[in-house]
CSV table of C-alpha atoms and ligand atoms in Angstrom, one decimal:
chain,number,residue,atom,x,y,z
T,1302,MET,CA,-26.9,-30.7,9.5
T,1303,GLN,CA,-23.8,-32.3,11.0
T,1304,SER,CA,-22.0,-31.3,7.8
T,1305,LEU,CA,-23.3,-27.8,8.0
T,1306,HIS,CA,-21.9,-27.5,11.5
T,1307,GLU,CA,-18.6,-28.8,10.4
T,1308,LEU,CA,-18.6,-26.4,7.5
T,1309,ILE,CA,-19.3,-23.5,9.8
T,1310,ALA,CA,-16.5,-24.6,12.1
T,1311,PHE,CA,-14.2,-24.8,9.1
T,1312,LEU,CA,-15.1,-21.3,7.9
T,1313,GLU,CA,-14.4,-20.1,11.4
T,1314,SER,CA,-10.8,-21.3,11.1
T,1315,LEU,CA,-10.2,-19.3,7.9
T,1316,PRO,CA,-8.5,-15.9,8.2
T,1317,GLU,CA,-10.4,-14.3,5.3
T,1318,PRO,CA,-14.0,-13.1,5.7
T,1319,HIS,CA,-16.4,-15.9,4.7
T,1320,ILE,CA,-20.2,-16.2,4.8
T,1321,LEU,CA,-22.5,-19.0,4.0
T,1322,PHE,CA,-25.9,-18.3,2.5
T,1323,ASP,CA,-28.8,-20.0,0.8
T,1324,ARG,CA,-30.3,-19.5,-2.7
T,1325,HIS,CA,-32.6,-16.8,-1.3
T,1326,TYR,CA,-29.6,-14.6,-0.3
T,1327,ARG,CA,-30.2,-15.3,3.4
T,1328,ILE,CA,-27.0,-15.5,5.4
T,1329,LEU,CA,-26.7,-18.8,7.4
T,1330,ALA,CA,-23.4,-18.2,9.0
T,1331,ALA,CA,-20.5,-15.7,9.0
T,1332,ASN,CA,-17.0,-16.3,10.4
T,1333,THR,CA,-15.4,-13.9,12.8
T,1334,ALA,CA,-13.2,-12.3,10.1
T,1335,TYR,CA,-16.4,-11.4,8.2
T,1336,ARG,CA,-18.1,-9.9,11.2
T,1337,LEU,CA,-15.1,-7.9,12.2
T,1338,ALA,CA,-14.7,-6.5,8.7
T,1339,PHE,CA,-18.2,-5.9,7.7
T,1340,SER,CA,-20.5,-5.8,10.6
T,1341,PRO,CA,-18.7,-5.4,14.0
T,1342,ASN,CA,-21.8,-3.9,15.7
T,1343,GLY,CA,-24.7,-6.0,14.4
T,1344,GLU,CA,-25.8,-9.6,13.7
T,1345,VAL,CA,-25.6,-10.6,10.1
T,1346,VAL,CA,-27.1,-14.1,10.3
T,1347,GLY,CA,-30.6,-14.2,9.1
T,1348,ARG,CA,-30.1,-11.0,7.0
T,1349,ARG,CA,-29.8,-10.9,3.2
T,1350,CYS,CA,-26.3,-10.6,1.8
T,1351,TYR,CA,-27.2,-7.5,-0.3
T,1352,GLU,CA,-28.5,-5.7,2.7
T,1353,VAL,CA,-25.3,-6.2,4.6
T,1354,SER,CA,-22.9,-5.6,1.8
T,1355,HIS,CA,-24.6,-2.9,-0.2
T,1356,ARG,CA,-27.5,-1.6,2.0
T,1357,PHE,CA,-29.7,-2.5,-1.0
T,1358,ASP,CA,-33.3,-3.6,-0.5
T,1359,ARG,CA,-33.0,-6.0,-3.5
T,1360,PRO,CA,-30.5,-8.3,-4.9
T,1361,CYS,CA,-27.5,-6.7,-6.5
T,1362,ASP,CA,-28.4,-7.7,-10.1
T,1363,GLN,CA,-31.7,-5.8,-9.7
T,1364,ALA,CA,-29.8,-2.7,-8.6
T,1365,GLY,CA,-27.4,-2.5,-11.4
T,1366,GLU,CA,-24.5,-4.6,-10.0
T,1367,SER,CA,-23.4,-8.0,-10.8
T,1368,CYS,CA,-24.6,-10.7,-8.5
T,1369,PRO,CA,-22.3,-13.7,-8.0
T,1370,LEU,CA,-25.2,-15.8,-6.7
T,1371,ALA,CA,-27.3,-15.2,-9.8
T,1372,LEU,CA,-24.2,-16.0,-12.0
T,1373,SER,CA,-23.5,-19.2,-10.0
T,1374,LEU,CA,-27.1,-20.4,-10.2
T,1375,ARG,CA,-26.9,-20.0,-13.9
T,1376,SER,CA,-23.5,-21.6,-14.4
T,1377,GLY,CA,-23.5,-24.1,-11.6
T,1378,ALA,CA,-19.9,-23.2,-11.0
T,1379,ARG,CA,-17.6,-20.9,-8.9
T,1380,GLU,CA,-17.9,-17.2,-9.8
T,1381,ARG,CA,-15.7,-14.3,-9.1
T,1382,VAL,CA,-16.9,-10.6,-9.3
T,1383,LEU,CA,-15.6,-7.3,-8.1
T,1384,HIS,CA,-17.9,-5.5,-5.7
T,1385,LEU,CA,-18.0,-2.2,-3.8
T,1386,HIS,CA,-18.8,-3.2,-0.3
T,1387,HIS,CA,-20.0,-1.2,2.7
T,1388,THR,CA,-17.5,-1.5,5.6
T,1389,PRO,CA,-17.3,0.4,8.9
T,1390,LYS,CA,-14.5,2.4,7.2
T,1391,GLY,CA,-16.7,3.4,4.2
T,1392,GLU,CA,-17.0,1.8,0.8
T,1393,GLU,CA,-14.3,-0.6,-0.2
T,1394,TYR,CA,-13.6,-2.6,-3.4
T,1395,VAL,CA,-13.6,-6.4,-2.7
T,1396,ASN,CA,-13.1,-9.5,-4.7
T,1397,ILE,CA,-15.9,-11.9,-4.2
T,1398,GLU,CA,-15.4,-15.6,-4.8
T,1399,LEU,CA,-18.6,-17.6,-4.5
T,1400,THR,CA,-18.5,-21.4,-4.5
T,1401,PRO,CA,-21.8,-23.4,-4.8
T,1402,LEU,CA,-22.0,-26.5,-2.5
T,1403,PRO,CA,-24.2,-29.0,-4.3
T,1404,ASP,CA,-26.1,-31.5,-2.2
T,1405,ALA,CA,-26.1,-35.3,-2.8
T,1406,HIS,CA,-28.4,-34.8,-5.8
T,1407,GLY,CA,-26.4,-32.0,-7.3
T,1408,LYS,CA,-28.9,-29.4,-6.3
T,1409,LEU,CA,-27.5,-26.0,-5.2
T,1410,HIS,CA,-28.9,-24.8,-1.9
T,1411,VAL,CA,-25.9,-23.5,0.0
T,1412,PHE,CA,-23.1,-21.2,-1.2
T,1413,VAL,CA,-19.8,-20.1,0.4
T,1414,GLU,CA,-18.6,-16.6,-0.3
T,1415,LYS,CA,-15.1,-15.4,0.3
T,1416,VAL,CA,-14.6,-11.7,0.5
T,1417,ALA,CA,-11.0,-10.4,-0.2
T,1418,ALA,CA,-10.2,-6.8,0.1
T,1419,LEU,CA,-8.5,-5.5,-3.0
T,1420,PRO,CA,-5.1,-4.3,-2.0
T,1421,SER,CA,-5.1,-1.8,-4.8
T,1422,ALA,CA,-8.2,0.0,-3.8
T,1423,ARG,CA,-8.2,-0.5,-0.1
T,1424,PRO,CA,-8.6,2.7,1.9
T,1425,ARG,CA,-5.1,3.5,3.2
T,1426,SER,CA,-3.5,6.1,5.3
T,1427,ASP,CA,-1.8,7.2,2.2
T,1428,GLU,CA,-4.9,8.6,0.6
T,1429,ALA,CA,-3.0,10.2,-2.3
T,1430,ALA,CA,-2.3,6.7,-3.7
T,1431,MET,CA,-5.9,5.6,-3.7
T,1432,LEU,CA,-7.6,4.9,-6.9
T,1433,VAL,CA,-11.0,6.5,-7.1
T,1434,GLY,CA,-13.9,5.6,-9.3
T,1435,ARG,CA,-17.0,3.4,-9.5
T,1436,SER,CA,-18.1,3.7,-13.2
T,1437,PRO,CA,-18.4,0.5,-15.1
T,1438,ALA,CA,-15.3,1.4,-17.2
T,1439,PHE,CA,-13.3,1.9,-14.1
T,1440,GLN,CA,-14.5,-1.2,-12.4
T,1441,ARG,CA,-13.6,-3.3,-15.5
T,1442,MET,CA,-10.1,-1.9,-15.3
T,1443,LEU,CA,-9.9,-2.5,-11.6
T,1444,ALA,CA,-11.1,-6.1,-12.0
T,1445,ARG,CA,-8.1,-6.7,-14.3
T,1446,VAL,CA,-5.8,-5.0,-11.9
T,1447,ALA,CA,-7.0,-7.3,-9.2
T,1448,ARG,CA,-6.4,-10.3,-11.4
T,1449,ALA,CA,-3.0,-9.2,-12.4
T,1450,ALA,CA,-1.6,-8.0,-9.1
T,1451,PRO,CA,-0.9,-11.4,-7.4
T,1452,ALA,CA,0.5,-13.0,-10.5
T,1453,GLN,CA,4.1,-12.7,-11.9
T,1454,ALA,CA,3.0,-11.8,-15.4
T,1455,SER,CA,4.4,-8.7,-17.1
T,1456,VAL,CA,1.7,-6.1,-17.2
T,1457,LEU,CA,1.4,-3.3,-19.8
T,1458,LEU,CA,-0.7,-0.3,-18.9
T,1459,LEU,CA,-2.1,1.5,-21.8
T,1460,GLY,CA,-3.8,4.9,-21.5
T,1461,GLU,CA,-3.7,8.5,-22.3
T,1462,SER,CA,-1.6,10.9,-20.2
T,1463,GLY,CA,-3.1,11.6,-16.7
T,1464,THR,CA,-5.4,8.5,-16.6
T,1465,GLY,CA,-3.6,7.1,-13.6
T,1466,LYS,CA,-1.1,4.6,-15.0
T,1467,GLU,CA,1.5,5.3,-12.3
T,1468,LEU,CA,-1.2,4.9,-9.6
T,1469,VAL,CA,-2.2,1.6,-11.1
T,1470,ALA,CA,1.4,0.4,-11.3
T,1471,ARG,CA,1.7,1.1,-7.6
T,1472,ALA,CA,-1.5,-0.7,-6.9
T,1473,ILE,CA,-0.3,-3.8,-8.8
T,1474,HIS,CA,3.0,-3.8,-6.8
T,1475,GLU,CA,1.2,-3.4,-3.5
T,1476,GLY,CA,-1.2,-6.2,-4.3
T,1477,SER,CA,1.6,-8.5,-5.2
T,1478,PRO,CA,3.6,-10.9,-3.1
T,1479,ARG,CA,6.5,-8.5,-3.8
T,1480,ALA,CA,4.8,-5.6,-1.9
T,1481,SER,CA,7.4,-5.6,0.9
T,1482,ARG,CA,10.2,-5.3,-1.7
T,1483,PRO,CA,11.0,-2.1,-3.7
T,1484,LEU,CA,9.0,-0.7,-6.5
T,1485,VAL,CA,11.5,1.1,-8.7
T,1486,VAL,CA,10.2,3.5,-11.3
T,1487,VAL,CA,12.2,4.1,-14.5
T,1488,ASP,CA,11.0,7.1,-16.4
T,1489,CYS,CA,12.2,6.0,-19.8
T,1490,SER,CA,11.3,9.3,-21.5
T,1491,SER,CA,13.5,11.5,-19.3
T,1492,LEU,CA,16.6,9.3,-19.7
T,1493,PRO,CA,18.7,10.3,-22.7
T,1494,GLU,CA,20.0,7.3,-24.6
T,1495,SER,CA,23.5,7.8,-23.3
T,1496,LEU,CA,22.4,7.5,-19.7
T,1497,PHE,CA,19.8,4.9,-20.1
T,1498,GLU,CA,22.0,1.8,-20.0
T,1499,SER,CA,24.1,2.9,-17.1
T,1500,GLU,CA,21.1,4.0,-15.1
T,1501,VAL,CA,19.1,0.9,-15.7
T,1502,PHE,CA,21.9,-1.7,-15.7
T,1503,GLY,CA,24.6,0.1,-13.7
T,1504,HIS,CA,28.2,0.6,-14.5
T,1505,GLU,CA,31.7,-0.3,-13.4
T,1506,LYS,CA,34.2,2.1,-12.2
T,1507,GLY,CA,36.1,3.5,-15.2
T,1508,ALA,CA,33.5,2.3,-17.7
T,1509,PHE,CA,33.4,5.7,-19.3
T,1510,THR,CA,34.7,9.2,-18.5
T,1511,GLY,CA,33.2,10.4,-15.3
T,1512,ALA,CA,32.5,6.8,-14.0
T,1513,THR,CA,34.5,7.4,-10.9
T,1514,HIS,CA,32.9,4.6,-9.0
T,1515,THR,CA,30.9,1.5,-9.5
T,1516,LYS,CA,27.1,2.1,-9.6
T,1517,ILE,CA,24.4,-0.4,-9.2
T,1518,GLY,CA,21.6,-0.2,-11.8
T,1519,LEU,CA,17.9,0.2,-11.2
T,1520,VAL,CA,17.3,-3.4,-12.1
T,1521,GLU,CA,19.5,-4.4,-9.2
T,1522,ALA,CA,17.8,-2.0,-6.9
T,1523,ALA,CA,14.5,-3.5,-7.8
T,1524,HIS,CA,15.7,-7.1,-6.9
T,1525,GLY,CA,12.8,-9.1,-5.4
T,1526,GLY,CA,10.4,-6.3,-6.2
T,1527,THR,CA,8.8,-4.6,-9.2
T,1528,LEU,CA,10.4,-2.6,-12.0
T,1529,PHE,CA,8.0,0.0,-13.4
T,1530,LEU,CA,9.0,1.1,-16.9
T,1531,ASP,CA,7.1,4.3,-17.4
T,1532,GLU,CA,6.8,5.6,-21.0
T,1533,VAL,CA,8.2,2.3,-22.3
T,1534,GLY,CA,7.6,3.4,-25.9
T,1535,ASP,CA,10.5,5.8,-25.4
T,1536,ILE,CA,13.1,3.1,-24.8
T,1537,PRO,CA,15.9,3.5,-27.4
T,1538,MET,CA,16.0,0.7,-30.0
T,1539,THR,CA,19.5,-0.2,-28.9
T,1540,MET,CA,18.3,-0.8,-25.3
T,1541,GLN,CA,15.3,-2.8,-26.3
T,1542,VAL,CA,17.3,-5.9,-26.9
T,1543,LYS,CA,19.0,-5.6,-23.5
T,1544,LEU,CA,15.7,-5.2,-21.9
T,1545,LEU,CA,14.4,-8.2,-23.7
T,1546,ARG,CA,17.3,-10.3,-22.4
T,1547,LEU,CA,16.4,-9.2,-18.9
T,1548,LEU,CA,12.8,-10.2,-19.3
T,1549,GLU,CA,13.6,-13.5,-20.9
T,1550,SER,CA,16.4,-14.7,-18.7
T,1551,GLY,CA,16.6,-12.2,-15.7
T,1552,THR,CA,20.2,-11.4,-16.7
T,1553,TYR,CA,22.0,-8.2,-17.6
T,1554,ARG,CA,25.5,-6.7,-17.7
T,1555,ARG,CA,26.6,-3.6,-16.1
T,1556,VAL,CA,28.2,-1.1,-18.5
T,1557,GLY,CA,31.9,-1.8,-18.6
T,1558,SER,CA,31.6,-5.4,-17.4
T,1559,THR,CA,31.4,-8.7,-19.2
T,1560,GLU,CA,30.0,-10.5,-16.1
T,1561,LEU,CA,26.5,-11.7,-16.6
T,1562,ARG,CA,24.4,-10.7,-13.5
T,1563,ARG,CA,21.0,-12.0,-12.4
T,1564,THR,CA,18.1,-10.1,-10.9
T,1565,ASP,CA,14.6,-11.1,-9.9
T,1566,VAL,CA,12.1,-8.4,-11.0
T,1567,ARG,CA,8.6,-8.3,-12.1
T,1568,VAL,CA,8.1,-5.8,-14.9
T,1569,VAL,CA,5.1,-3.5,-15.1
T,1570,SER,CA,5.3,-1.0,-18.0
T,1571,ALA,CA,3.2,1.8,-19.2
T,1572,THR,CA,2.8,3.9,-22.3
T,1573,HIS,CA,0.4,6.4,-24.0
T,1574,ARG,CA,1.8,5.5,-27.4
T,1575,ASP,CA,0.4,2.9,-29.9
T,1576,LEU,CA,3.1,0.3,-29.5
T,1577,GLU,CA,1.5,-1.9,-32.1
T,1578,ALA,CA,1.8,0.9,-34.7
T,1579,MET,CA,5.4,1.5,-33.6
T,1580,MET,CA,6.1,-2.2,-34.0
T,1581,ARG,CA,4.7,-2.1,-37.6
T,1582,GLN,CA,6.9,0.9,-38.3
T,1583,GLY,CA,9.9,-1.0,-37.0
T,1584,ARG,CA,10.3,1.4,-34.1
T,1585,PHE,CA,9.5,-1.1,-31.3
T,1586,ARG,CA,10.7,-4.7,-31.2
T,1587,GLU,CA,8.0,-7.2,-31.7
T,1588,ASP,CA,9.5,-9.8,-29.3
T,1589,LEU,CA,9.8,-7.1,-26.6
T,1590,TYR,CA,6.3,-6.0,-27.1
T,1591,TYR,CA,4.9,-9.5,-26.6
T,1592,ARG,CA,7.1,-10.0,-23.5
T,1593,LEU,CA,5.9,-6.8,-22.0
T,1594,SER,CA,2.2,-7.2,-22.8
T,1595,THR,CA,1.5,-10.6,-21.3
T,1596,PHE,CA,-1.4,-8.9,-19.5
T,1597,PRO,CA,-2.4,-5.6,-21.0
T,1598,ILE,CA,-4.7,-3.2,-19.1
T,1599,HIS,CA,-6.4,-0.3,-20.7
T,1600,LEU,CA,-7.0,2.7,-18.6
T,1601,PRO,CA,-10.2,4.6,-19.7
T,1602,PRO,CA,-9.9,8.3,-20.4
T,1603,LEU,CA,-12.0,10.5,-18.1
T,1604,ARG,CA,-14.4,11.3,-20.9
T,1605,GLU,CA,-15.4,7.6,-20.9
T,1606,ARG,CA,-16.1,7.7,-17.2
T,1607,ARG,CA,-17.7,11.1,-16.6
T,1608,GLU,CA,-19.9,9.6,-13.9
T,1609,ASP,CA,-16.7,9.4,-11.8
T,1610,ILE,CA,-16.1,13.1,-11.9
T,1611,PRO,CA,-18.2,13.9,-8.7
T,1612,LEU,CA,-16.4,11.2,-6.7
T,1613,LEU,CA,-13.0,12.1,-8.1
T,1614,ALA,CA,-13.6,15.8,-7.5
T,1615,GLU,CA,-14.4,15.2,-3.9
T,1616,ALA,CA,-11.3,13.0,-3.4
T,1617,LEU,CA,-9.0,15.4,-5.3
T,1618,LEU,CA,-10.2,18.4,-3.4
T,1619,ARG,CA,-9.3,16.6,-0.1
T,1620,ARG,CA,-5.9,15.9,-1.6
T,1621,VAL,CA,-5.0,19.3,-2.9
T,1622,TRP,CA,-6.4,21.2,0.1
T,1623,PRO,CA,-6.4,18.8,3.0
T,1624,GLN,CA,-6.7,21.6,5.5
T,1625,ARG,CA,-10.0,23.0,4.0
T,1626,ARG,CA,-13.4,21.3,3.7
T,1627,LEU,CA,-14.1,22.3,0.2
T,1628,THR,CA,-17.3,21.3,-1.6
T,1629,LEU,CA,-18.5,22.0,-5.2
T,1630,HIS,CA,-21.6,24.0,-5.9
T,1631,PRO,CA,-23.9,21.8,-8.1
T,1632,GLN,CA,-23.5,24.1,-11.1
T,1633,ALA,CA,-19.7,24.1,-10.7
T,1634,LEU,CA,-19.9,20.3,-10.8
T,1635,GLN,CA,-22.2,20.5,-13.8
T,1636,ARG,CA,-19.6,22.7,-15.6
T,1637,LEU,CA,-16.9,20.0,-14.9
T,1638,MET,CA,-19.2,17.3,-16.1
T,1639,VAL,CA,-19.3,18.8,-19.6
T,1640,HIS,CA,-15.6,19.7,-19.9
T,1641,PRO,CA,-13.7,17.4,-22.3
T,1642,PHE,CA,-10.6,16.9,-20.0
T,1643,PRO,CA,-8.0,16.0,-22.6
T,1644,GLY,CA,-5.5,15.9,-19.7
T,1645,ASN,CA,-7.7,13.4,-17.8
T,1646,VAL,CA,-7.6,13.1,-14.0
T,1647,ARG,CA,-4.5,15.2,-13.9
T,1648,GLU,CA,-6.2,18.1,-15.6
T,1649,LEU,CA,-9.3,17.7,-13.3
T,1650,ARG,CA,-6.9,17.9,-10.3
T,1651,ASN,CA,-5.3,21.0,-11.7
T,1652,VAL,CA,-8.6,22.7,-12.5
T,1653,LEU,CA,-9.8,22.0,-8.9
T,1654,GLU,CA,-6.6,23.3,-7.4
T,1655,HIS,CA,-6.9,26.5,-9.4
T,1656,ALA,CA,-10.6,26.9,-8.7
T,1657,ALA,CA,-9.9,26.5,-5.0
T,1658,LEU,CA,-7.5,29.4,-5.1
T,1659,TRP,CA,-10.4,31.7,-6.2
T,1660,CYS,CA,-12.7,30.4,-3.5
T,1661,ASP,CA,-12.7,32.3,-0.2
T,1662,GLY,CA,-15.3,30.2,1.6
T,1663,ASP,CA,-15.9,26.4,1.6
T,1664,GLU,CA,-17.9,26.1,-1.6
T,1665,ILE,CA,-16.4,26.3,-5.0
T,1666,LEU,CA,-18.8,28.3,-7.2
T,1667,PRO,CA,-19.4,28.0,-11.0
T,1668,GLU,CA,-17.4,31.2,-11.5
T,1669,HIS,CA,-14.4,29.7,-9.8
T,1670,VAL,CA,-14.4,26.8,-12.1
T,1671,GLU,CA,-14.9,29.1,-15.1
T,1672,GLU,CA,-11.9,31.1,-14.0
T,1673,ALA,CA,-9.8,27.9,-13.7
T,1674,LEU,CA,-10.9,26.7,-17.1
T,1675,ALA,CA,-10.3,30.1,-18.7
T,1676,ALA,CA,-6.8,30.2,-17.2
T,1677,GLY,CA,-6.2,26.9,-18.9
T,1678,ARG,CA,-7.6,28.4,-22.2
T,1679,ARG,CA,-5.4,31.5,-21.9
T,1680,ALA,CA,-2.3,29.4,-21.5
T,1681,ALA,CA,-3.4,27.1,-24.3
T,1682,PRO,CA,-6.5,28.2,-26.2
T,1683,ALA,CA,-8.6,25.1,-27.1
T,1684,SER,CA,-7.4,25.3,-30.7
T,1685,THR,CA,-3.9,26.2,-29.9
T,1686,ALA,CA,-2.5,22.8,-29.5
T,1687,ALA,CA,-3.8,21.7,-32.9
T,1688,ALA,CA,-3.4,25.0,-34.7
T,1689,LEU,CA,0.1,25.6,-33.4
T,1690,ALA,CA,1.3,22.1,-33.7
T,1691,ILE,CA,1.6,21.0,-30.1
T,1692,GLU,CA,1.1,17.3,-30.5
T,1693,PRO,CA,-1.4,16.1,-27.9
T,1694,ASP,CA,-0.6,12.9,-26.0
T,1695,GLY,CA,-2.0,10.1,-27.9
T,1696,PRO,CA,-1.2,7.0,-29.8
T,1697,GLN,CA,-0.5,9.0,-32.9
T,1698,GLU,CA,2.2,11.1,-31.2
T,1699,PRO,CA,5.3,10.9,-33.4
T,1700,PRO,CA,8.6,9.9,-31.7
T,1701,ASP,CA,10.8,12.7,-30.6
T,1702,GLU,CA,13.5,11.3,-32.7
T,1703,ALA,CA,11.5,11.9,-35.8
T,1704,PRO,CA,12.2,15.6,-36.5
T,1705,LEU,CA,9.2,17.8,-37.1
T,1706,PRO,CA,9.1,19.7,-40.4
T,1707,THR,CA,10.9,23.0,-39.9
T,1708,ALA,CA,7.8,25.2,-40.1
T,1709,ARG,CA,5.9,23.1,-37.7
T,1710,ARG,CA,8.8,23.0,-35.4
T,1711,GLU,CA,9.0,26.7,-35.4
T,1712,ARG,CA,5.3,27.1,-34.7
T,1713,GLU,CA,5.6,24.6,-31.8
T,1714,ARG,CA,8.5,26.5,-30.3
T,1715,GLU,CA,6.6,29.7,-30.5
T,1716,THR,CA,3.5,28.2,-29.0
T,1717,LEU,CA,5.5,26.8,-26.1
T,1718,ARG,CA,7.3,30.1,-25.6
T,1719,ARG,CA,4.1,32.0,-25.5
T,1720,ALA,CA,2.4,29.5,-23.2
T,1721,LEU,CA,5.3,29.7,-20.8
T,1722,GLN,CA,5.1,33.5,-20.7
T,1723,ALA,CA,1.4,33.5,-20.0
T,1724,HIS,CA,1.6,30.7,-17.4
T,1725,HIS,CA,2.6,31.3,-13.9
T,1726,GLY,CA,1.7,28.0,-12.3
T,1727,SER,CA,3.5,24.7,-12.1
T,1728,ARG,CA,4.8,22.8,-15.0
T,1729,ALA,CA,2.2,20.1,-14.3
T,1730,ALA,CA,-0.5,22.7,-14.6
T,1731,LEU,CA,0.9,23.9,-17.9
T,1732,ALA,CA,1.1,20.4,-19.3
T,1733,ALA,CA,-2.5,19.7,-18.4
T,1734,ARG,CA,-3.6,23.0,-20.0
T,1735,LEU,CA,-1.7,22.1,-23.2
T,1736,GLY,CA,-3.3,18.6,-23.1
T,1737,ILE,CA,0.0,16.9,-23.0
T,1738,SER,CA,1.7,14.9,-20.3
T,1739,GLU,CA,4.2,16.6,-18.1
T,1740,ARG,CA,6.9,14.4,-19.4
T,1741,THR,CA,6.0,15.3,-23.0
T,1742,LEU,CA,6.2,18.9,-22.0
T,1743,TYR,CA,9.5,18.4,-20.5
T,1744,ARG,CA,10.8,16.7,-23.6
T,1745,LYS,CA,9.5,19.4,-25.8
T,1746,LEU,CA,10.9,22.2,-23.7
T,1747,LYS,CA,14.2,20.5,-23.7
T,1748,ALA,CA,14.1,19.9,-27.5
T,1749,HIS,CA,13.4,23.6,-28.1
T,1750,GLY,CA,15.9,24.8,-25.6
T,1751,LEU,CA,13.2,26.4,-23.5
T,1752,LEU,CA,13.8,24.6,-20.3
T,1753,ASP,CA,15.3,27.6,-18.5
T,1754,ASP,CA,12.1,29.6,-19.2
T,1755,GLY,CA,9.8,26.9,-17.8
T,1756,PRO,CA,8.0,27.0,-14.6
T,1757,GLY,CA,10.1,25.5,-11.9
T,1758,SER,CA,13.8,25.3,-11.7
T,1759,PRO,CA,15.7,24.9,-15.0
T,1760,ASP,CA,16.6,21.3,-15.0
T,1761,ARG,CA,13.8,20.0,-13.0
T,1762,GLN,CA,12.6,16.5,-13.9
T,1763,PRO,CA,8.9,16.0,-14.4
T,1764,ASP,CA,7.0,16.0,-11.1
T,1765,ARG,CA,5.4,12.9,-9.9
T,1766,ALA,CA,1.9,14.2,-9.3
G,667,LIG,N1,-8.5,6.8,-10.5
G,667,LIG,C1,-7.9,7.8,-9.9
G,667,LIG,N2,-8.2,8.1,-8.6
G,667,LIG,C2,-7.5,9.2,-8.0
G,667,LIG,N3,-6.6,9.9,-8.5
G,667,LIG,C3,-6.2,9.6,-9.8
G,667,LIG,C4,-6.8,8.6,-10.5
G,667,LIG,N4,-6.2,8.5,-11.7
G,667,LIG,C5,-5.3,9.5,-11.8
G,667,LIG,N5,-5.3,10.1,-10.6
G,667,LIG,C6,-4.4,11.3,-10.3
G,667,LIG,O1,-4.1,12.0,-11.5
G,667,LIG,C7,-2.8,12.4,-11.6
G,667,LIG,C8,-2.1,11.7,-12.8
G,667,LIG,O2,-2.0,10.3,-12.5
G,667,LIG,P1,-0.7,9.4,-13.1
G,667,LIG,O3,0.5,10.2,-12.9
G,667,LIG,O4,-0.8,8.1,-12.4
G,667,LIG,O5,-1.2,9.4,-14.6
G,667,LIG,P2,-0.3,8.7,-15.8
G,667,LIG,O6,-1.3,8.0,-16.7
G,667,LIG,O7,0.8,7.9,-15.3
G,667,LIG,O8,0.1,10.0,-16.6
G,667,LIG,P3,1.4,10.2,-17.6
G,667,LIG,O9,1.2,9.2,-18.7
G,667,LIG,O10,1.4,11.6,-18.0
G,667,LIG,O11,2.6,9.8,-16.7
G,667,LIG,C9,-2.1,12.0,-10.2
G,667,LIG,O12,-2.2,13.1,-9.4
G,667,LIG,C10,-3.0,10.9,-9.7
G,667,LIG,O13,-3.0,10.8,-8.3
């Protein structure tokens, strides 16, 4: 008993929430950090852990969640799982680390559980940056995010357009020891080759015509923090070797300078392309690929986590119309549940935004959703993209450098021109309707000389949604 008292006193000294419980899930002790975080108004000692954390009436593994106690009883070792916990602020993703404490005979009677809020999913004042979802596919992805965040390893985010790669990159940065330093986003697809090097690595005064002053590069601006290379598959071949040097040795040269400079950045990159295929085709350096993808994370498309649509819809409605208390009629939600969403969460957000425009009251009705989906079809009939050669975002997307055959190019131009004429919303909405990313749309408009006709101002860069 003496040792149990000592253990409780020790847990009390820890800043993170900890509880001690027996093999029957009964909580024997909880430190102040745990009480404050999870049960400020009630006693937890004597209750079962699953009642406190999940409001379940049975252990988590009998309610469809993983149970660290069951895992530890089986393995006899420390177990880590990701759980959605009830807190006074609502549900919150937490990392659970459960350590069994064997007695003198090696029997497991007592367990210590440490509960650490996941920085990436913690409810924040900046609700727009919060990742929403609780499907198994989403939780698997989030568990990898939680693993990767505190480390230094380069992370490669792989997923279709609109699946939340940029949100995840921010979550990784915020969950890392670099969170107080800058997160610098480099949109590799919108930087023409000529600009890429001077933007990323900086340039000296007089390095080229127009270089009237010395400019620091994005890698320098990110010193101590995280460099997020979005659409990394679009990095020109000539720049790939310079990026590799940065990753391998932390060194780079400004354009127009021979001086080797040093920076300390963690690299997170993202792409919707199939980099392995690009590598096989000789369009992406193998050594760079392995450097970037120390820890790959796949972001599931929305069609593989349809069960998240209700939760996402609720959160997105709050984001797009914070001043209204909009809800979805059950049939309106049903309609969304069967839509394929090639544009993923971004498309869902756009459809909701559009549907809300049709809704006078507080409840979005099925006809409002129909109207929003039909508007999408008018701008880009379901078959349009394929029939008229708009390449969807996907691993198979050909590089922009590879010219399309003339006939297809013509058809693509015509499709885009017509879509632009029929569409009166934002460029983001048009992209979602065409089933391509906003950046891809931007590139295609640029390539076809249609930028001036596009929604938004002529030379607008893709919006960050
Ligand atoms: N899990 C999620 N929870 C809440 N919002 C999300 C989630 N995933 C994506 N979003 C929202 O969807 C939109 C698109 O997300 P984001 O820009 O991160 O996607 P992306 O994968 O980087 O797309 P692209 O490849 O086209 O750049 C944003 O408005 C973002 O806030």
